[in-house]
Amino acid sequence: MYGLLLESINEYIKEAYGESVWKLIRERALCPHHSFVTHQVYGEHEIPKIARAASEVTGIDLPDLMDAFGVTFVSFVGQYGYDRILRVLGRHVRDFLNGLDNLHEYLRFSYPKLQPPSFFCEEESSMGLTLHYRSRRRGFVHYVKGQLRQVGFLFYQTEISVEVLRETDHAEGLTHVVFRLYFNNKAFKINRHNFGNSCSDSLLPVRSDVFFEVFPFNVVFGEDMLIRRVGIGLQNIFEKLEGRRIEESFTLNRPLVKFTWENVLNHTNNLFELVSRLPIERTGLHGKNSVSDEGSGTLMHNKVHGLGVPSIENGYGNGDAAVGNGDQAAPLDTSLELMAFQTITGDAPEGFNTLANENDRCLTLKGQMMFMEDWKSVIFIGTPIMENLEQMFMTGLYINDLSMHDSSRDLVLAGTQQSAELKLALDQEQQKSSKLEESMRMLDVEMKKTDELLYQMIPKAVADRLRKGEASVETCEVFQEVTILFSDVVGFTKICSRITPMQVVSMLNSMYTLFDQLTEKHNVYKVETIGDAYMVVSGAPEKTRFHAHYVADMALDMLRSMKHLQDPSTGETLQIRIGIHTGAIVAGVIGITMPRYTVFGKDVTNASIIEKTGKGMHIHISETTKAHLEEEPYLLVERGTVTIKGKGEMKTYWLKEKVGDQTGEALDTPFLANSSENESDDGSRDSSRISSYNPVFSEDVIKKHRDAPNITIEEEVVQEKVELDSVT
């Protein structure tokens, strides 16, 4: 399968769904290619794999996708100029379909490994026709349907309705599909065989020997499939073909039907490709492949003089007796002749034995089958197809054996001159493609790194909206119920005064690294760090009814993790305060330069106050948070009432532990075990969020304490020790 088909699908998906969807489809289909080279051969299963993955990602039925791929292909090939060929392929739809096989044969000059399907029309009427489609590929029925409809629309301004009448898979790997095409068939004529000017039988009479000389590669056979006559060109190569069955001497490659008399008559509008069953060997200056009378398949060759000179008396190919000493002439060793020939032509650069494969030494003929009423026979008028001059040499053919009235000689000579240039161009294209593939792989790696960095700063769902062009202010959203956690280090100012700034950074980095791991475990979002203050939220940007439970579990794990952290100035274990509050917030991305996902609202301030009025190594929670936890296995102790200026009295509680915790280690969160309960309200969840550590320097610490707002509370905290002793 050539990359031309795959590239059209690539373009369609990118245009219809975007680059990100194509990337997801490619990953799901396990396709390593970012793009496709039109003349490069790929695996036969690439399109079915991509189609199935695209159906899963987009939710579109597989038949509809394959139909869309077929429609796109007809328009896509116009980028390479093939639309100009398609426009002149046939005067009517019927003629176009009948000429498809010929078009595919033409394309094999550019795509030598092409394995095209075969098309055959029958049962025509003014309302349409029946189309037989045969292919060695399966699963392309809807792809072909899309192509047929688009051909009618683009080139004939005709709406074609396609119905599948029958689909059959044969044991030999051939798929046969019968379509019924409904359209305005203008080309249909009831008496189409009887119109036109008739010619007199006596006009320009031509003898049969002249006819066979004009068409040197013809084969005449009757209804019994016995060969009655072959042209002079075939006589020079094969002996005793006449009288043998044609299907025993040649295999039918195209069209993809059985080689029978009925199929030949039904497909006279199709191009036929015949390949000799036996390979041809050259032992003199002429190749000769014949079958003995007993049918043993013994290869016979031209008889020549003792030194290998062709017999002048017997001509080329018709002498059966050796001339000279009366004995049978030995076959010539043509290795030196062939090596000299390769040196001149430049063929077979990879070695001498390039035709070791017997299939390469079989003669291929392409042409037309015509029924001759007077003879009650079919004549095949063909032309030998040679991939290179070496193959022509080995089969015993020469340029003057080819017809002068067609382009056979021109194709061989011009093709040989251009093959080296085309091969060089193709090699260069493949090298560029390989470099492009490598560049795309490297780009993928860098894009993943960029995405990871971006998702550390902004939640994935919000970042994707910004990528689509939404303004940052449009990402702001009101969340009616979330849980917010603040924490800070007890005596942080005194600790900073006793250690160097780099020690401060190292201490905070160690602590925040532990906390960041806990945010991933407990499904909470890290909002920011300011100095020693650490802030997380649950319920935004992903909504969940378990927001209070997630934050409570994280707070308990934060206290347990502190035993691994020491005060650099004293060597004692660090202590933190934690405050938790549940309420409403507004969250979103603000600004353009260095954007961050931030939360706002009075309940954010309340959470900060709850934290500052707490105790070291205690979890201080508000009454709204307690309401979400009291039905769950958490041990809650009432602390009392705290009066906050401008807020009034607020009853708060201590979160002591989770009932059932006997280990003292970090607990697994039971709410994360049930995947159905772990889903957010809208059914979405991003488990790939990665928290980040924000480095903090001593200047930040000083600024934080200098700029901190003065919040007056009834129990003003002057010193940490006094605060701890005065609050019960």
mmCIF file with all atom_site columns, N, CA and C in Angstrom, residues 286 303-305 308-319 321-324:
data_model
loop_
_atom_site.group_PDB
_atom_site.id
_atom_site.type_symbol
_atom_site.label_atom_id
_atom_site.label_alt_id
_atom_site.label_comp_id
_atom_site.label_asym_id
_atom_site.label_entity_id
_atom_site.label_seq_id
_atom_site.pdbx_PDB_ins_code
_atom_site.Cartn_x
_atom_site.Cartn_y
_atom_site.Cartn_z
_atom_site.occupancy
_atom_site.B_iso_or_equiv
_atom_site.pdbx_formal_charge
_atom_site.auth_seq_id
_atom_site.auth_comp_id
_atom_site.auth_asym_id
_atom_site.auth_atom_id
_atom_site.pdbx_PDB_model_num
ATOM 1  N N  . HIS A 1 286 ? 19.254 -15.428 -28.935 1.00 0.00 ? 286 HIS A N  1
ATOM 2  C CA . HIS A 1 286 ? 17.808 -15.388 -28.948 1.00 0.00 ? 286 HIS A CA 1
ATOM 3  C C  . HIS A 1 286 ? 17.297 -16.285 -27.851 1.00 0.00 ? 286 HIS A C  1
ATOM 4  N N  . LYS A 1 303 ? 19.013 -23.179 -32.386 1.00 0.00 ? 303 LYS A N  1
ATOM 5  C CA . LYS A 1 303 ? 20.203 -23.913 -32.813 1.00 0.00 ? 303 LYS A CA 1
ATOM 6  C C  . LYS A 1 303 ? 21.103 -22.939 -33.566 1.00 0.00 ? 303 LYS A C  1
ATOM 7  N N  . VAL A 1 304 ? 22.407 -22.966 -33.252 1.00 0.00 ? 304 VAL A N  1
ATOM 8  C CA . VAL A 1 304 ? 23.341 -22.003 -33.833 1.00 0.00 ? 304 VAL A CA 1
ATOM 9  C C  . VAL A 1 304 ? 24.574 -22.740 -34.336 1.00 0.00 ? 304 VAL A C  1
ATOM 10 N N  . HIS A 1 305 ? 25.437 -21.994 -34.982 1.00 0.00 ? 305 HIS A N  1
ATOM 11 C CA . HIS A 1 305 ? 26.704 -22.572 -35.429 1.00 0.00 ? 305 HIS A CA 1
ATOM 12 C C  . HIS A 1 305 ? 27.592 -22.870 -34.231 1.00 0.00 ? 305 HIS A C  1
ATOM 13 N N  . GLY A 1 308 ? 28.414 -20.083 -32.113 1.00 0.00 ? 308 GLY A N  1
ATOM 14 C CA . GLY A 1 308 ? 27.289 -19.329 -31.590 1.00 0.00 ? 308 GLY A CA 1
ATOM 15 C C  . GLY A 1 308 ? 26.776 -18.276 -32.531 1.00 0.00 ? 308 GLY A C  1
ATOM 16 N N  . VAL A 1 309 ? 27.175 -18.329 -33.828 1.00 0.00 ? 309 VAL A N  1
ATOM 17 C CA . VAL A 1 309 ? 26.681 -17.341 -34.778 1.00 0.00 ? 309 VAL A CA 1
ATOM 18 C C  . VAL A 1 309 ? 25.338 -17.804 -35.312 1.00 0.00 ? 309 VAL A C  1
ATOM 19 N N  . PRO A 1 310 ? 24.320 -16.974 -35.395 1.00 0.00 ? 310 PRO A N  1
ATOM 20 C CA . PRO A 1 310 ? 23.015 -17.389 -35.889 1.00 0.00 ? 310 PRO A CA 1
ATOM 21 C C  . PRO A 1 310 ? 23.101 -17.929 -37.302 1.00 0.00 ? 310 PRO A C  1
ATOM 22 N N  . SER A 1 311 ? 22.290 -18.943 -37.574 1.00 0.00 ? 311 SER A N  1
ATOM 23 C CA . SER A 1 311 ? 22.264 -19.552 -38.893 1.00 0.00 ? 311 SER A CA 1
ATOM 24 C C  . SER A 1 311 ? 21.597 -18.619 -39.886 1.00 0.00 ? 311 SER A C  1
ATOM 25 N N  . ILE A 1 312 ? 22.369 -18.215 -40.889 1.00 0.00 ? 312 ILE A N  1
ATOM 26 C CA . ILE A 1 312 ? 21.815 -17.326 -41.902 1.00 0.00 ? 312 ILE A CA 1
ATOM 27 C C  . ILE A 1 312 ? 20.822 -18.066 -42.771 1.00 0.00 ? 312 ILE A C  1
ATOM 28 N N  . GLU A 1 313 ? 21.138 -19.361 -43.023 1.00 0.00 ? 313 GLU A N  1
ATOM 29 C CA . GLU A 1 313 ? 20.247 -20.119 -43.895 1.00 0.00 ? 313 GLU A CA 1
ATOM 30 C C  . GLU A 1 313 ? 18.874 -20.316 -43.246 1.00 0.00 ? 313 GLU A C  1
ATOM 31 N N  . ASN A 1 314 ? 18.873 -20.593 -41.979 1.00 0.00 ? 314 ASN A N  1
ATOM 32 C CA . ASN A 1 314 ? 17.618 -20.908 -41.318 1.00 0.00 ? 314 ASN A CA 1
ATOM 33 C C  . ASN A 1 314 ? 16.930 -19.682 -40.743 1.00 0.00 ? 314 ASN A C  1
ATOM 34 N N  . GLY A 1 315 ? 17.635 -18.563 -40.754 1.00 0.00 ? 315 GLY A N  1
ATOM 35 C CA . GLY A 1 315 ? 17.011 -17.364 -40.200 1.00 0.00 ? 315 GLY A CA 1
ATOM 36 C C  . GLY A 1 315 ? 17.037 -17.398 -38.689 1.00 0.00 ? 315 GLY A C  1
ATOM 37 N N  . TYR A 1 316 ? 16.229 -16.518 -38.107 1.00 0.00 ? 316 TYR A N  1
ATOM 38 C CA . TYR A 1 316 ? 16.182 -16.393 -36.662 1.00 0.00 ? 316 TYR A CA 1
ATOM 39 C C  . TYR A 1 316 ? 15.033 -17.215 -36.119 1.00 0.00 ? 316 TYR A C  1
ATOM 40 N N  . GLY A 1 317 ? 15.387 -18.283 -35.425 1.00 0.00 ? 317 GLY A N  1
ATOM 41 C CA . GLY A 1 317 ? 14.386 -18.984 -34.648 1.00 0.00 ? 317 GLY A CA 1
ATOM 42 C C  . GLY A 1 317 ? 13.642 -20.067 -35.376 1.00 0.00 ? 317 GLY A C  1
ATOM 43 N N  . ASN A 1 318 ? 13.909 -20.379 -36.640 1.00 0.00 ? 318 ASN A N  1
ATOM 44 C CA . ASN A 1 318 ? 13.145 -21.432 -37.311 1.00 0.00 ? 318 ASN A CA 1
ATOM 45 C C  . ASN A 1 318 ? 14.019 -22.602 -37.734 1.00 0.00 ? 318 ASN A C  1
ATOM 46 N N  . GLY A 1 319 ? 15.286 -22.637 -37.335 1.00 0.00 ? 319 GLY A N  1
ATOM 47 C CA . GLY A 1 319 ? 16.156 -23.743 -37.691 1.00 0.00 ? 319 GLY A CA 1
ATOM 48 C C  . GLY A 1 319 ? 16.182 -24.778 -36.611 1.00 0.00 ? 319 GLY A C  1
ATOM 49 N N  . ALA A 1 321 ? 17.912 -27.825 -37.134 1.00 0.00 ? 321 ALA A N  1
ATOM 50 C CA . ALA A 1 321 ? 19.125 -28.626 -37.284 1.00 0.00 ? 321 ALA A CA 1
ATOM 51 C C  . ALA A 1 321 ? 20.338 -27.730 -37.144 1.00 0.00 ? 321 ALA A C  1
ATOM 52 N N  . ALA A 1 322 ? 21.331 -28.243 -36.476 1.00 0.00 ? 322 ALA A N  1
ATOM 53 C CA . ALA A 1 322 ? 22.564 -27.486 -36.333 1.00 0.00 ? 322 ALA A CA 1
ATOM 54 C C  . ALA A 1 322 ? 23.337 -27.508 -37.636 1.00 0.00 ? 322 ALA A C  1
ATOM 55 N N  . VAL A 1 323 ? 24.077 -26.441 -37.892 1.00 0.00 ? 323 VAL A N  1
ATOM 56 C CA . VAL A 1 323 ? 24.846 -26.321 -39.118 1.00 0.00 ? 323 VAL A CA 1
ATOM 57 C C  . VAL A 1 323 ? 26.324 -26.381 -38.751 1.00 0.00 ? 323 VAL A C  1
ATOM 58 N N  . GLY A 1 324 ? 27.106 -27.087 -39.543 1.00 0.00 ? 324 GLY A N  1
ATOM 59 C CA . GLY A 1 324 ? 28.540 -27.128 -39.295 1.00 0.00 ? 324 GLY A CA 1
ATOM 60 C C  . GLY A 1 324 ? 29.020 -28.553 -39.278 1.00 0.00 ? 324 GLY A C  1
#
